[in-house]
Every structure is written in C-alpha cells, then in structure tokens.
Short mmCIF file of C-alpha atoms in Angstrom, two decimals:
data_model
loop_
_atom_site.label_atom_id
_atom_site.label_comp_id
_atom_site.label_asym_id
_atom_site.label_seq_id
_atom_site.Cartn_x
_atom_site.Cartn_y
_atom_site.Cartn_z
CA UNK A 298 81.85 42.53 -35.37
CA UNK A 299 79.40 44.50 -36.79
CA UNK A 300 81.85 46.81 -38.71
CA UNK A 301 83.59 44.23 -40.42
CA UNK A 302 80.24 42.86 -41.95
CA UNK A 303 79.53 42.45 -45.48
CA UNK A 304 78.72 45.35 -47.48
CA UNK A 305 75.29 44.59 -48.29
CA UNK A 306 73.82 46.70 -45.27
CA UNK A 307 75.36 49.05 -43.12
CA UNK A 308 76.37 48.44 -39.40
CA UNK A 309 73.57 49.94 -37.09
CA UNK A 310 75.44 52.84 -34.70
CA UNK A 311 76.75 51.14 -31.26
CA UNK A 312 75.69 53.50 -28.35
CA UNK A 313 77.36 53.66 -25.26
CA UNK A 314 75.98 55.58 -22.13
CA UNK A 315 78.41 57.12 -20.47
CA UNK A 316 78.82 60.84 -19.08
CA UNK A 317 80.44 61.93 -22.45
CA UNK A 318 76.81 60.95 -24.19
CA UNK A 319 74.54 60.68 -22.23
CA UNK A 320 72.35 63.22 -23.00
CA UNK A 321 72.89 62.44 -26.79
CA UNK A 322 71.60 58.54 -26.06
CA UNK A 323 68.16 60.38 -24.72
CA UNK A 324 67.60 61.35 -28.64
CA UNK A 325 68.38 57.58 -29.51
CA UNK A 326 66.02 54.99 -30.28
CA UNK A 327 67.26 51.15 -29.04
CA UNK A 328 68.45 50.96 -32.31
CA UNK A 329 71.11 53.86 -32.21
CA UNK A 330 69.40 55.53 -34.77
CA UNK A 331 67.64 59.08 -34.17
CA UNK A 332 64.61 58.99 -31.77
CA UNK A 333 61.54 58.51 -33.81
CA UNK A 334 58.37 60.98 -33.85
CA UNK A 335 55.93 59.72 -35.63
CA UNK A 336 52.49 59.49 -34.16
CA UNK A 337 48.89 57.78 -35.06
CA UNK A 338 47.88 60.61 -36.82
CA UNK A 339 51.22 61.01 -39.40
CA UNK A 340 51.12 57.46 -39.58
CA UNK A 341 47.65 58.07 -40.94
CA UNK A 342 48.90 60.56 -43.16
CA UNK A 343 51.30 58.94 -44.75
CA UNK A 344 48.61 56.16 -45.39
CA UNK A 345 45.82 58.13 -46.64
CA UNK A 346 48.32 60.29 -49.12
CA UNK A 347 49.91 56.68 -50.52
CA UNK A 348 45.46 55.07 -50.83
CA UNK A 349 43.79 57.83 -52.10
CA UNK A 350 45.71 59.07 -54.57
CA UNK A 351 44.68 59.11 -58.67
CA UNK A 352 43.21 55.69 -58.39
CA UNK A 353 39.98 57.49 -56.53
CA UNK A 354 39.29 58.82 -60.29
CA UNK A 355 38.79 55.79 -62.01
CA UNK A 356 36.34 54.35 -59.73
CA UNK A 357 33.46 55.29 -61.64
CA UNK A 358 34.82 53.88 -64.38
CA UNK A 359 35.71 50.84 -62.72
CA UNK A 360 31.91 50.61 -61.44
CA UNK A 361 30.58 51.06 -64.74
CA UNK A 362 32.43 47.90 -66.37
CA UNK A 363 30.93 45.91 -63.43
CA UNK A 364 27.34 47.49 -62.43
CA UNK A 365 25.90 47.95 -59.56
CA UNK A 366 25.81 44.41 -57.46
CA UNK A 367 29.47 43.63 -58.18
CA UNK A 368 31.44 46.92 -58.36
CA UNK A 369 30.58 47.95 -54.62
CA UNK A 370 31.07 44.63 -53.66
CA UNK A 371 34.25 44.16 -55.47
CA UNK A 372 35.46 47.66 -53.19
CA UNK A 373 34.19 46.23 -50.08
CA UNK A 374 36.25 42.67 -50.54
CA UNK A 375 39.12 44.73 -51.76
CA UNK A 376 39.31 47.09 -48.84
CA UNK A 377 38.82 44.18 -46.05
CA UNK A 378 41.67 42.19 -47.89
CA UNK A 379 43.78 45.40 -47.90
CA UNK A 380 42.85 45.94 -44.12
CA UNK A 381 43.45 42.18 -43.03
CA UNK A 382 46.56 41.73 -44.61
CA UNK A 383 48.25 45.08 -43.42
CA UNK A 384 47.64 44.04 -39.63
CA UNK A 385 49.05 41.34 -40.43
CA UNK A 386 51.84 42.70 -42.16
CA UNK A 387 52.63 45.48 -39.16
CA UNK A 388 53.40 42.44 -36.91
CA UNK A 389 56.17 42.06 -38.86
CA UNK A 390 57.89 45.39 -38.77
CA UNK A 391 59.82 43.86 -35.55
CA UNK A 392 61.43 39.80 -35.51
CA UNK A 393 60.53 38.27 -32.22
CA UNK A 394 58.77 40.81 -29.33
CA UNK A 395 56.58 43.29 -30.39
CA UNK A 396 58.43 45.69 -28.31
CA UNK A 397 61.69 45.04 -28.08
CA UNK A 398 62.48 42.73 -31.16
CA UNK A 399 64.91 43.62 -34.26
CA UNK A 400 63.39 46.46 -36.31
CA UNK A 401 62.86 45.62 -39.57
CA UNK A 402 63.30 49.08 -41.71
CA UNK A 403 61.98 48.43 -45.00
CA UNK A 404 59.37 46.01 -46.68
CA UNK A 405 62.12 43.82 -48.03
CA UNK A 406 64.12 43.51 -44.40
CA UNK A 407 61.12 41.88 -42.88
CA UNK A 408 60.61 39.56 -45.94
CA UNK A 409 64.49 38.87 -45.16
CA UNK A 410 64.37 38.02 -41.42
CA UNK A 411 61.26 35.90 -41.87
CA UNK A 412 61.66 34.35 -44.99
CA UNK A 413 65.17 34.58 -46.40
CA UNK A 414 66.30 33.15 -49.23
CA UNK A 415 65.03 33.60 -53.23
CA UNK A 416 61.71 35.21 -52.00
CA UNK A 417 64.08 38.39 -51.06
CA UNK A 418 65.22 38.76 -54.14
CA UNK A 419 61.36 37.95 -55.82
CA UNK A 420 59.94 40.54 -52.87
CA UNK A 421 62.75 43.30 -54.24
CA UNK A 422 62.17 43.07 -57.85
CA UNK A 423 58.01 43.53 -57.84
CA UNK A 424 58.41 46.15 -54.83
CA UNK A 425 60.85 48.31 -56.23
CA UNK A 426 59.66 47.53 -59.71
CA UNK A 427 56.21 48.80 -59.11
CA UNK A 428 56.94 51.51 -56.81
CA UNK A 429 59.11 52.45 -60.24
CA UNK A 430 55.59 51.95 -61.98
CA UNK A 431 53.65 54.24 -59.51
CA UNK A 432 55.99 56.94 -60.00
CA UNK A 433 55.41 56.83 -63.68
CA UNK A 434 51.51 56.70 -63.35
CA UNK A 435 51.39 59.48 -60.73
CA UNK A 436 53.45 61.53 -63.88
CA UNK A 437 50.99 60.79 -66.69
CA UNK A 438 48.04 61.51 -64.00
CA UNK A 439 49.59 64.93 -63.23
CA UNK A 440 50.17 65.53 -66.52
CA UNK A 441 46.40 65.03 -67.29
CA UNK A 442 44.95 67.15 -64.54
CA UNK A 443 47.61 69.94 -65.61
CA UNK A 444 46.60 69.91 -68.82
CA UNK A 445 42.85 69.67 -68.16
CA UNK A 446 42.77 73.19 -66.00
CA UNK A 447 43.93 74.68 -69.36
CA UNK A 448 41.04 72.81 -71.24
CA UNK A 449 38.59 73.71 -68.96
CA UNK A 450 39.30 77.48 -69.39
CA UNK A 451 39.34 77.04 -73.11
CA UNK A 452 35.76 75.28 -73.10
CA UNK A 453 34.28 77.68 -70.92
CA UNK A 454 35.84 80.40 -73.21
CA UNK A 455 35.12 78.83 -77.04
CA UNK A 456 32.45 76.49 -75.87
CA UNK A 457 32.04 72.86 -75.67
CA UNK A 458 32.40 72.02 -79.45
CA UNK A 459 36.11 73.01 -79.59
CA UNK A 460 38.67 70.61 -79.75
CA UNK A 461 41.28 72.56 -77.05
CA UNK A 462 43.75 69.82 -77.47
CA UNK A 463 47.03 69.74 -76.29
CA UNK A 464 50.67 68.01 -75.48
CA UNK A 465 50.55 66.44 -72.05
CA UNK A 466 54.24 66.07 -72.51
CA UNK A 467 55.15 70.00 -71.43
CA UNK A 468 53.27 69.41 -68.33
CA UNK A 469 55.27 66.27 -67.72
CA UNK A 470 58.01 67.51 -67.67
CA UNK A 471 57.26 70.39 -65.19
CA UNK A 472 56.41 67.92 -62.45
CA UNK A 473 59.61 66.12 -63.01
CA UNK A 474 61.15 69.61 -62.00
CA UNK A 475 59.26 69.93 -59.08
CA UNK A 476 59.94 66.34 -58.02
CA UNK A 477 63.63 67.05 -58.52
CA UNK A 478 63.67 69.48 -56.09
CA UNK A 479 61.19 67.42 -53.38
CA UNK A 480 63.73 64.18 -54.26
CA UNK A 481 66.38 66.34 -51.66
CA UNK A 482 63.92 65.90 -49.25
CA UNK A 483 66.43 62.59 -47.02
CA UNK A 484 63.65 60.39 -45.54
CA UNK A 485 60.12 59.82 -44.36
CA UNK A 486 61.12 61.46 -41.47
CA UNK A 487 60.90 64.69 -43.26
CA UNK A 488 58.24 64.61 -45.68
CA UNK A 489 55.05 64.15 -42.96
CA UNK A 490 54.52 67.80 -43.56
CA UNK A 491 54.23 67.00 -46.68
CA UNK A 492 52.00 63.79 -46.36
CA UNK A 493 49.56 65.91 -44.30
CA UNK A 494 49.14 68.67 -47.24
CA UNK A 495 48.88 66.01 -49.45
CA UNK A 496 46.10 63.80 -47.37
CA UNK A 497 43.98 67.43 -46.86
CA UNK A 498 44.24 68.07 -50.92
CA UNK A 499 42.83 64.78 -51.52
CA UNK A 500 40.24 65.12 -49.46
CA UNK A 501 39.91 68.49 -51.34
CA UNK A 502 39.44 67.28 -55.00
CA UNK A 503 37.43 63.80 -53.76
CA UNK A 504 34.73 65.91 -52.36
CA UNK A 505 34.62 68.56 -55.38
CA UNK A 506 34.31 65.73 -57.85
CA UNK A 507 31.89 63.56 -55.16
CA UNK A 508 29.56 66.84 -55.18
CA UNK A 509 30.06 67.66 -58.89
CA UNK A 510 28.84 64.09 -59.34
CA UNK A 511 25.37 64.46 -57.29
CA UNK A 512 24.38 67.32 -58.59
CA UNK A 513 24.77 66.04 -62.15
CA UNK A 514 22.58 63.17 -60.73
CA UNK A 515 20.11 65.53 -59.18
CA UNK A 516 20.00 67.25 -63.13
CA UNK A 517 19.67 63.72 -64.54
CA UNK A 518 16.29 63.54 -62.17
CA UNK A 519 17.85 60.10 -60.80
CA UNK A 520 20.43 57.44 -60.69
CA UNK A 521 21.84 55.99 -64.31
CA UNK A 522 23.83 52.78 -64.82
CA UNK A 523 22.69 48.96 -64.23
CA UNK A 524 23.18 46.01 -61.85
CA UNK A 525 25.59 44.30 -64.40
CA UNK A 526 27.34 47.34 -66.07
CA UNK A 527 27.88 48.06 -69.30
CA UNK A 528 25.87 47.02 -72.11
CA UNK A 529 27.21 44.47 -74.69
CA UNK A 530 25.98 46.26 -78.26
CA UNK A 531 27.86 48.25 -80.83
CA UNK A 532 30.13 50.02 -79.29
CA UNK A 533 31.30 47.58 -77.05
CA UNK A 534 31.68 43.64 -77.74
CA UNK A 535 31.60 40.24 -75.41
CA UNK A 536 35.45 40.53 -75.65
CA UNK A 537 36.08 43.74 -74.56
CA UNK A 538 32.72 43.26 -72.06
CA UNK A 539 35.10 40.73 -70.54
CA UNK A 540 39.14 42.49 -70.82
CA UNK A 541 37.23 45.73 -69.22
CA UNK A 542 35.77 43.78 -66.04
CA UNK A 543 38.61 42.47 -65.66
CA UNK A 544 40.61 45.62 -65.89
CA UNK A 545 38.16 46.96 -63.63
CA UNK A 546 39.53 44.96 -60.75
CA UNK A 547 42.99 46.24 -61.40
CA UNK A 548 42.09 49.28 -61.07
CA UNK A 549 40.10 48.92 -57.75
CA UNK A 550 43.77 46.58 -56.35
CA UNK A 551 45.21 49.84 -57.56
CA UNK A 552 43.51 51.90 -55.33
CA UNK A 553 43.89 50.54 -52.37
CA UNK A 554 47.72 49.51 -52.95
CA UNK A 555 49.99 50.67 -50.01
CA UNK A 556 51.16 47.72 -48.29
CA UNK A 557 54.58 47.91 -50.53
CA UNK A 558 55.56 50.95 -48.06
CA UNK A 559 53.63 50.13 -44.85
CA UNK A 560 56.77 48.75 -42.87
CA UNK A 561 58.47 52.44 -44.12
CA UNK A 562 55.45 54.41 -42.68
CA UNK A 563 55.58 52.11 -40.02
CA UNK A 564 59.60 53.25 -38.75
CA UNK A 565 58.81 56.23 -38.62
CA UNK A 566 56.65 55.64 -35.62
CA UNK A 567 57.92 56.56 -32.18
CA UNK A 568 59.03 53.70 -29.68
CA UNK A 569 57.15 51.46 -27.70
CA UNK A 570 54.66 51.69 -25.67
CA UNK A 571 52.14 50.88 -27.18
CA UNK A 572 54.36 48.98 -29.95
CA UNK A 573 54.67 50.64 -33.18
CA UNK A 574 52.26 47.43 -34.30
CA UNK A 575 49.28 48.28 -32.54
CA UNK A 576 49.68 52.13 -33.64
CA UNK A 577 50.08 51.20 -37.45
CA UNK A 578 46.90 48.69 -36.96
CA UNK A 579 44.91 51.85 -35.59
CA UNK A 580 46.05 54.13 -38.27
CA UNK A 581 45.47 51.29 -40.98
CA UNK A 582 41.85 51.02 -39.60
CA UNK A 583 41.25 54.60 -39.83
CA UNK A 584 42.79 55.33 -43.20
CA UNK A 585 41.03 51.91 -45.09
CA UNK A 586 37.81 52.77 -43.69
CA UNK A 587 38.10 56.57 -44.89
CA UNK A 588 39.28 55.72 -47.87
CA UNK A 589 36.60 53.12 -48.70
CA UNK A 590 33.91 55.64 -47.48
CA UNK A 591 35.42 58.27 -50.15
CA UNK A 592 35.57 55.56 -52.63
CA UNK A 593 32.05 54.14 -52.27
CA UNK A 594 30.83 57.71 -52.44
CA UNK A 595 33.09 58.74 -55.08
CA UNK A 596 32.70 55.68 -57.52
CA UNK A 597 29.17 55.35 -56.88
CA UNK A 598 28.14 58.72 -57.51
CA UNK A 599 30.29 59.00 -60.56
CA UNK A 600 28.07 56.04 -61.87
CA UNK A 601 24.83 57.34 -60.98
CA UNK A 602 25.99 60.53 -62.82
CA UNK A 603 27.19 59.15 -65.93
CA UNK A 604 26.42 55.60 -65.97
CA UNK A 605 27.47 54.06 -68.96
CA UNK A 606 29.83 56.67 -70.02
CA UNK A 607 31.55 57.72 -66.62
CA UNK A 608 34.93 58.72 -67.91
CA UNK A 609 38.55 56.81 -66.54
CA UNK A 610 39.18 59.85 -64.96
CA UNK A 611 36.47 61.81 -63.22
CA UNK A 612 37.52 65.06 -62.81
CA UNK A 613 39.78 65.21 -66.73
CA UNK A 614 37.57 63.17 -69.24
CA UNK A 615 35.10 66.13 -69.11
CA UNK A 616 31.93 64.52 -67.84
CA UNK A 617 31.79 68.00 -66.33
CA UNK A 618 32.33 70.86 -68.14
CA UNK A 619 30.81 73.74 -65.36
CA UNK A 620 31.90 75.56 -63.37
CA UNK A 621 35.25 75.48 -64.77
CA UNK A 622 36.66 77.29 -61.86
CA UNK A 623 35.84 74.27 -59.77
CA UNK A 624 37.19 72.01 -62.16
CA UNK A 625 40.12 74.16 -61.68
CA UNK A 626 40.50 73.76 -58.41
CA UNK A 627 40.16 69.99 -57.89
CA UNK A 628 42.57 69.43 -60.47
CA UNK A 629 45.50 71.78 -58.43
CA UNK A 630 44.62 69.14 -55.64
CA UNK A 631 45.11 66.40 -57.50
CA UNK A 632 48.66 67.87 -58.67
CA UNK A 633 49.82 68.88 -55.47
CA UNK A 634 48.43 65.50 -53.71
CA UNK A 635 50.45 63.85 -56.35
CA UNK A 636 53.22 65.83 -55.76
CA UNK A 637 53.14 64.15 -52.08
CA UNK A 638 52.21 61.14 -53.08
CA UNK A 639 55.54 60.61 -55.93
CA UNK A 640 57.48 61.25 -52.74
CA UNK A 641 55.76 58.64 -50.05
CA UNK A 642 56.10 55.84 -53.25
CA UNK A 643 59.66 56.71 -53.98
CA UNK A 644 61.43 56.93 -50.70
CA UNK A 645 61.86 53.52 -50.36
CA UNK A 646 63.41 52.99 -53.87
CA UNK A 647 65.68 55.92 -52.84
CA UNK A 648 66.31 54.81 -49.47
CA UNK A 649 67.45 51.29 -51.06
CA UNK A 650 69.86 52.58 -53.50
CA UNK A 651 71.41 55.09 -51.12
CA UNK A 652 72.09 52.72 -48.34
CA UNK A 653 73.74 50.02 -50.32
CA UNK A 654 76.02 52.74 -51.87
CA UNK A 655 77.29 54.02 -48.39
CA UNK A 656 77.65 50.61 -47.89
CA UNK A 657 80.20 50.07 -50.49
CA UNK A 658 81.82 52.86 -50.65
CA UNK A 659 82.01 54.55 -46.54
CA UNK A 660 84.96 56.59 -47.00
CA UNK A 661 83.53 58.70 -49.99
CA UNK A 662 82.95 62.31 -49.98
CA UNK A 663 80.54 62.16 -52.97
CA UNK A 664 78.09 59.58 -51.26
CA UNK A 665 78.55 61.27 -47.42
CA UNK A 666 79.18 64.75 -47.38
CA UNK A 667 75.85 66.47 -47.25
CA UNK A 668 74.67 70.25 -46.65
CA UNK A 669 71.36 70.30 -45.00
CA UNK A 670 69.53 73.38 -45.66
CA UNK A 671 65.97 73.47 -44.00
CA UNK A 672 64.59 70.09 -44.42
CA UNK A 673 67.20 69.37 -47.84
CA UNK A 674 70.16 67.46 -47.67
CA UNK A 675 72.13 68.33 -50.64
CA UNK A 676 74.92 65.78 -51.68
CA UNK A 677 76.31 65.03 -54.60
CA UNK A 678 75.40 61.26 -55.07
CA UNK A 679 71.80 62.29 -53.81
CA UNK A 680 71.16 65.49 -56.30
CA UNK A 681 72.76 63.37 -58.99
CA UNK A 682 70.96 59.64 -58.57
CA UNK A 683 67.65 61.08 -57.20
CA UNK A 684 67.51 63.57 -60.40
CA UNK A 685 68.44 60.97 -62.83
CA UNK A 686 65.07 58.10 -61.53
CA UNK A 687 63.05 61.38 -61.87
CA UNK A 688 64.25 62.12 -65.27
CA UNK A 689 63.75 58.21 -66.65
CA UNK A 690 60.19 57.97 -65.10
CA UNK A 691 59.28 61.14 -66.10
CA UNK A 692 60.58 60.14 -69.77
CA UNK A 693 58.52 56.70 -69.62
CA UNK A 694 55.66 58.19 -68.95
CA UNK A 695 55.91 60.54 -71.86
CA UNK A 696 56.10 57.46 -74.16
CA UNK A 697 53.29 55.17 -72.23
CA UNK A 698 50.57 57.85 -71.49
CA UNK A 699 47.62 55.40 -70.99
CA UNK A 700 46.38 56.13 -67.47
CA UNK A 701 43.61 53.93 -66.85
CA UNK A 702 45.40 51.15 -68.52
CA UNK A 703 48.73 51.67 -66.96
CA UNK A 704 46.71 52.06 -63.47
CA UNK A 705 45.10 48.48 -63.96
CA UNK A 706 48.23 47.04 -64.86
CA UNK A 707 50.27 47.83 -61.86
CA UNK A 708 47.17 46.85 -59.31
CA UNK A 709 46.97 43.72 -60.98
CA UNK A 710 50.83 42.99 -60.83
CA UNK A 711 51.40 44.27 -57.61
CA UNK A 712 48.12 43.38 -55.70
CA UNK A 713 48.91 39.68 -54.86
CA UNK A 714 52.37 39.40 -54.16
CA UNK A 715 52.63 42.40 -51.67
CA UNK A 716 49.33 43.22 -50.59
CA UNK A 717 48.68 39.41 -49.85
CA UNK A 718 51.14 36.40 -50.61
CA UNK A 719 54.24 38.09 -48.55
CA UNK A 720 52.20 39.39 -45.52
CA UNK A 721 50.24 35.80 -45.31
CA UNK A 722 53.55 34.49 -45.01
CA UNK A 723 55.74 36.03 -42.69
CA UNK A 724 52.53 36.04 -40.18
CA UNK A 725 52.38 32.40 -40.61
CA UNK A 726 56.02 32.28 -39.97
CA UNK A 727 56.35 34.76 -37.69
CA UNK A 728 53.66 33.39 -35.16
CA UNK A 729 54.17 29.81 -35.88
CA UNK A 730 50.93 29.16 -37.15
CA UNK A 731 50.80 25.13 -37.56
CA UNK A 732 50.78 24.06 -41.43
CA UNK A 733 47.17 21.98 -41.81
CA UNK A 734 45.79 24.19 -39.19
CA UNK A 735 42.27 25.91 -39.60
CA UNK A 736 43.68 29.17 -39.85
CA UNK A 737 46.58 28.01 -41.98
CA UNK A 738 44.28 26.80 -44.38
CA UNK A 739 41.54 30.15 -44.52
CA UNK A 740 44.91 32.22 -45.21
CA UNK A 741 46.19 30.02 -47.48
CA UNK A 742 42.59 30.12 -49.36
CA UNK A 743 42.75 33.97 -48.98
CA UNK A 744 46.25 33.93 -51.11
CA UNK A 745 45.24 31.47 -53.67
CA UNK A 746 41.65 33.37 -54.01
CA UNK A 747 43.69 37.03 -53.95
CA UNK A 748 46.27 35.26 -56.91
CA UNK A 749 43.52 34.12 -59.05
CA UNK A 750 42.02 37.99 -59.09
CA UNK A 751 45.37 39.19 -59.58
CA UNK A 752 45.96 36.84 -62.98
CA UNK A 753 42.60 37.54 -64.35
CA UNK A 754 43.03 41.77 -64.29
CA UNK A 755 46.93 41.74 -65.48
CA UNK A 756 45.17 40.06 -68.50
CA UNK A 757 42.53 42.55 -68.85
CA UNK A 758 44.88 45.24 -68.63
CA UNK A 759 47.93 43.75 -71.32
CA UNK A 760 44.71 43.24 -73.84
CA UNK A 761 43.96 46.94 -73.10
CA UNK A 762 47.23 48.31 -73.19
CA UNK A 763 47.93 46.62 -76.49
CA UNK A 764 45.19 47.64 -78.35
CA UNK A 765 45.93 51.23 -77.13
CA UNK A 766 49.24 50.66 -78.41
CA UNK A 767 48.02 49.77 -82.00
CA UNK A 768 47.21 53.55 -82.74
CA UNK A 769 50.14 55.44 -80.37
CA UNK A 770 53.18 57.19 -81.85
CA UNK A 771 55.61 57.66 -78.98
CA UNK A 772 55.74 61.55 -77.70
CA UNK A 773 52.54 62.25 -79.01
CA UNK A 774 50.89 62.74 -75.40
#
C-alpha cells in the first residue's frame, strides 16, 4: 500500500527481520530509516547555533529604543514565550505516544497530522518563506562583519577620520561560494560538527564584544542610557520614537527565533528512552537560558557603553575602534558562526524540495544517483538546486542590504505564527485540552497577546525599511 501512495511524500522503507537482515535492522530506527545519534548535547548545538546567531548584535540597539525598565523586560517575556512554546511544540514531534507514536520529520508534518487542512499550506508558506528570509539576513550580516575586519585595519592604519568605505557586495558573494560548497552537506545528520564549531564561535565573538562593551563602560566612569530610551529631540522625532520601539521588538522575536526548525533538530535525536520529547525540552532549557544570559549581558552592556548611540550592530557600526585585532577576531566568529548557522536555517527548505522531487520522479538518475565523498553527497539535482537558492539569496541580499531593518522584519513576521499560534495549537489538539477550559483560555490569551506584538513590530519595521529605501540605489552595498 504504501508504494502506490500519492506522490506528495515518499513511502517510509518496510523492514523485515529475517536472517538475510538482521544485523542491518540493528542500524534501523522503528521507522526504517537510519538509526539516529543525536544526543542532548548536539541537540543543544544545533539550538544555540540557530538563537544566537547575528540577532545577539542588535540587542543594544534594541535596548536603547526602549531603556532600561522595558528592554530587559521585553528579553525576559520573549525568552519565557520562546521556552514555553517549544516544550510545547517538542510534544508534537511524535502523533499519539511519546515513544512509540508516528514521527513527525519536519515542522510542517506535525502541523499536518494535527491540524490538516489550509493551515498546512499557511504553516509552509511563512516557514519556508522566512527560513528563505534568514538566509538572506545571515548574507548581508556576513557581508558586514567581512567588510568591517578590512575597516578596522584601515582605521587603525589612517586613523579614525577616514572614510575606509567599501562594497559589501564582493564579500557577499564570497559567502555564497562557501555556502555552495557546505549546501552538499545531505542532512542534519551531518552538519552537528558543524553546529558545534558554530555554537563555540558564537560564544567566541559574544564574549569579545560583551568585554569590549564593559571596559568602554569602565572608561565612561559608569553606566549611560535611561529607563525609557532614547530621547525625543532633534535628531529623533515622536514618530520615529514610536516605528523604532516597535522595531525594537522585532528584533528581540528575531533573536530568539528557532522554533521554525525545532521538530528538524528534534529527528535527529536518538530513539526512545527517554523520548526524543523530554531530551529536546532539556536541551531547549539549556540553550534559552544561555542564550538569554548572553543576551542580557550582551544588550545591556552594549547600552551602558554607548547608551543613546549603541550602534545596530555591535561589533561593525564602530562603537569600538581598539584594538582592531580584537575587532578582527570577533568578526571571523561571527562569519564562520554564520556560516553554520545558513546551513541549520536552510536544511529544511532543502530537505522539502528534495523529497518531493524523489517523490515525483523515483526512477531518475539525476535526482538519485549520488557520490558521497566524506560527509558530501554530490548529485546532480542537489549541486544544481542547492547552488541555484544560494545564488538568488545571495543576490537579494545584495539589493536589500538593511540589516537591522531586514532583522526586525522577519522576527516580527515570523514570531507569532511559528514561535506561538502553531505550537499553541497542535498541543491543544494533541492533548485534548477542553475548549473553555482554564488552560485553554491562558494559551489562547498567550496567542492573541504574542499576535498583537507581532502586528505592532512588522509595522515598525515596513516604516523603517521604507524610509531606508527612499535613498538606496540597488547594488550599491
């Protein structure tokens, strides 16, 4: 039955245990696919290299727009609604036991077995959609640190006055290169090595640019900033007082965004026990409260240094200028993190498009004839599909090369739908919850609240984007 399905998925491998295969069922999970590895600790990996990723550097920004009472507290409410909602999301990865239900592979397959119907096809087209959008901001945020490691060598050399501008658009397309090459890479499966480099390198630049920022707070002789932010005067007005708050909060949804691949990080978890649930909730626990320790410090600090002019990106907008070798070094980390990071995002999108091509077309030699060398799988649909999404987002990010505006825009877009509305959902449906019921109603008040914030910062961010847009000429970067 299974093989004579439609063609929208493919047939999951039947496994018999005989003599003949016996030994090959041991390296089998109970789906038929290959046994699964994945521990806590990659699980955490994966997490930590999807959360702290570019977003970390417009925190002090972020802070800035909304002073000191409401920006912390804004990161606190953001990280428990990012930690609530991904436990309950992880209960969803399997349909019916925790242990032994129907694995659900992919973000969109759980909204499918416990939803169904048009909220698939809604759940698809933000998912994939802003996982495009990621992709496109982790390119203009590479771009930036690249091209700020040759800045900072040409301030420390001609001195601070000098303009040392430069085309972001060279170094744009040198991480497309690079991603072309990592885009071989088949699966999740493969890429923890990767996640785990990535995860240590953002660790790496957080803490230069975390003690970069107290010691320019130690030179200040104390903290700057104020408890409501920026100051409305002549440089900025009530409007923009107002589109920047609100942008603010995008960026903060930003982030903290990684639900949209937790049920992918999630299958790569070894089988039960304990159930790949209760190891996802663990390494969700540890990664949010990591992050938001690194964030607190990170934005705070960043604040306290600058204050009203803290920069959208920390370690590029030159709020530091010495020593330029550290600057130097920070930035690398951010590159290779994001190197990572493009990866963990676009799996999923790649994943998608590749299974509903074997799908359609089984018998063909360009789709399934791979040759794997190391952890590459080189195949002609693969090299030519994979190369072609790096090649369009690396192109739309050479036209759009607003980083702090782009970054608000996809938190705010992406933040209620995924991070909240679908998870709320298939929990309620998923353990029955009773509709009028106490708990029914708090997470039904936790999605309307979470839809509000998401509304209110997409605003923000158009109104930003199009007033940056007013004085762009495309390829100019």
């Amino acid at each position: 039955m299974a093989a004579h399905e439609g063609t929208n998925r493919v047939a999951p491998m039947e496994v018999t245990v005989e003599a003949g295969n016996a030994g090959e069922s041991a390296w089998l999970d109970d789906d038929g696919r290959p046994q699964r590895a994945g521990t806590f600790w990659t699980a955490s990996a994966h997490i930590i290299t999807a959360v702290i990723g570019s977003g970390v550097l417009s925190l002090a920004w972020a802070i800035a727009q909304l002073g000191w009472v409401a920006g912390p507290a804004a990161m606190l409410l953001f990280a428990f609604v990012t930690y609530y909602t991904a436990t309950l999301l992880a209960e969803c990865y399997r349909t019916g036991d925790p242990e032994t239900g129907k694995r659900n592979y992919t973000y969109m397959d759980a909204v499918r077995s416990n939803l169904g119907g048009a909220k698939v096809a809604f759940c698809g087209v933000i998912q994939y959609a802003n996982l495009v959008g990621v992709a496109i901001g982790y390119t203009i945020a590479s771009s930036i640190s690249m091209k700020a490691i040759r800045r900072a060598g040409c301030f420390h050399t001609h001195g601070h006055a000098e303009p040392c501008s430069s085309s972001s658009i060279p170094y744009m397309i040198v991480f497309g290169a690079v991603q072309i090459v990592f885009s071989q890479i088949p699966d999740f499966d493969q890429i923890s090595w990767l996640s785990i480099v990535a995860a240590v390198m953002s660790f790496t630049y957080s803490s230069i640019g975390l003690s970069l920022g107290i010691a320019q707070t130690i030179s200040n002789g104390g903290f700057k900033g104020s408890l409501t932010g920026i100051s409305i005067g002549a440089s900025v007005t009530s409007t923009q007082k107002v589109w920047h708050s609100l942008q603010a909060f995008g960026d903060i949804a930003f982030a903290y965004s990684f639900s949209n691949i937790l049920i992918e990080i999630q299958d790569t978890i070894k089988a039960p026990p304990p159930s790949e649930s209760k190891v996802m909730q663990k390494a969700t626990r540890l990664s949010v409260a990591t992050t938001t320790i690194f964030y607190m410090l990170c934005g705070c600090i960043g604040y306290a240094a600058f204050g009203d002019a803290a920069p959208d990106n920390l370690l590029t907008g030159f709020g530091f200028y010495e020593p330029f070798w550290l600057l130097d070094v920070a930035n690398v980390a951010i590159v290779v993190h994001l190197v990572g990071a493009y990866q963990v995002f676009c799996q999923p999108i790649f994943a998608f498009v590749e299974r509903r091509a074997a799908a359609s077309w089984p018998h063909s030699a360009f789709i399934s004839r791979e040759l794997r060398v190391g952890p590459f799988a080189l195949s002609l649909f693969r090299l030519t599909w994979r190369s072609a999404f790096v090649c369009l987002t690396t192109v739309v990010a050479m036209l759009l090369p607003f980083f702090g505006n782009v970054v608000g825009f996809l938190g705010a877009v992406s933040f209620w739908p995924l991070t909240v509305y679908f998870p709320v959902e298939m929990y309620i449906k998923q353990r029955r919850v009773p509709r009028g019921s106490t708990k029914w109603i708090c997470l039904q008040t936790l999605s309307i609240s979470c839809l509000a914030v998401s509304i209110a910062a997409a605003a923000g961010s158009v109104a930003d984007v199009i007033d940056a847009l007013k004085v762009y000429r495309p390829f100019s970067g």
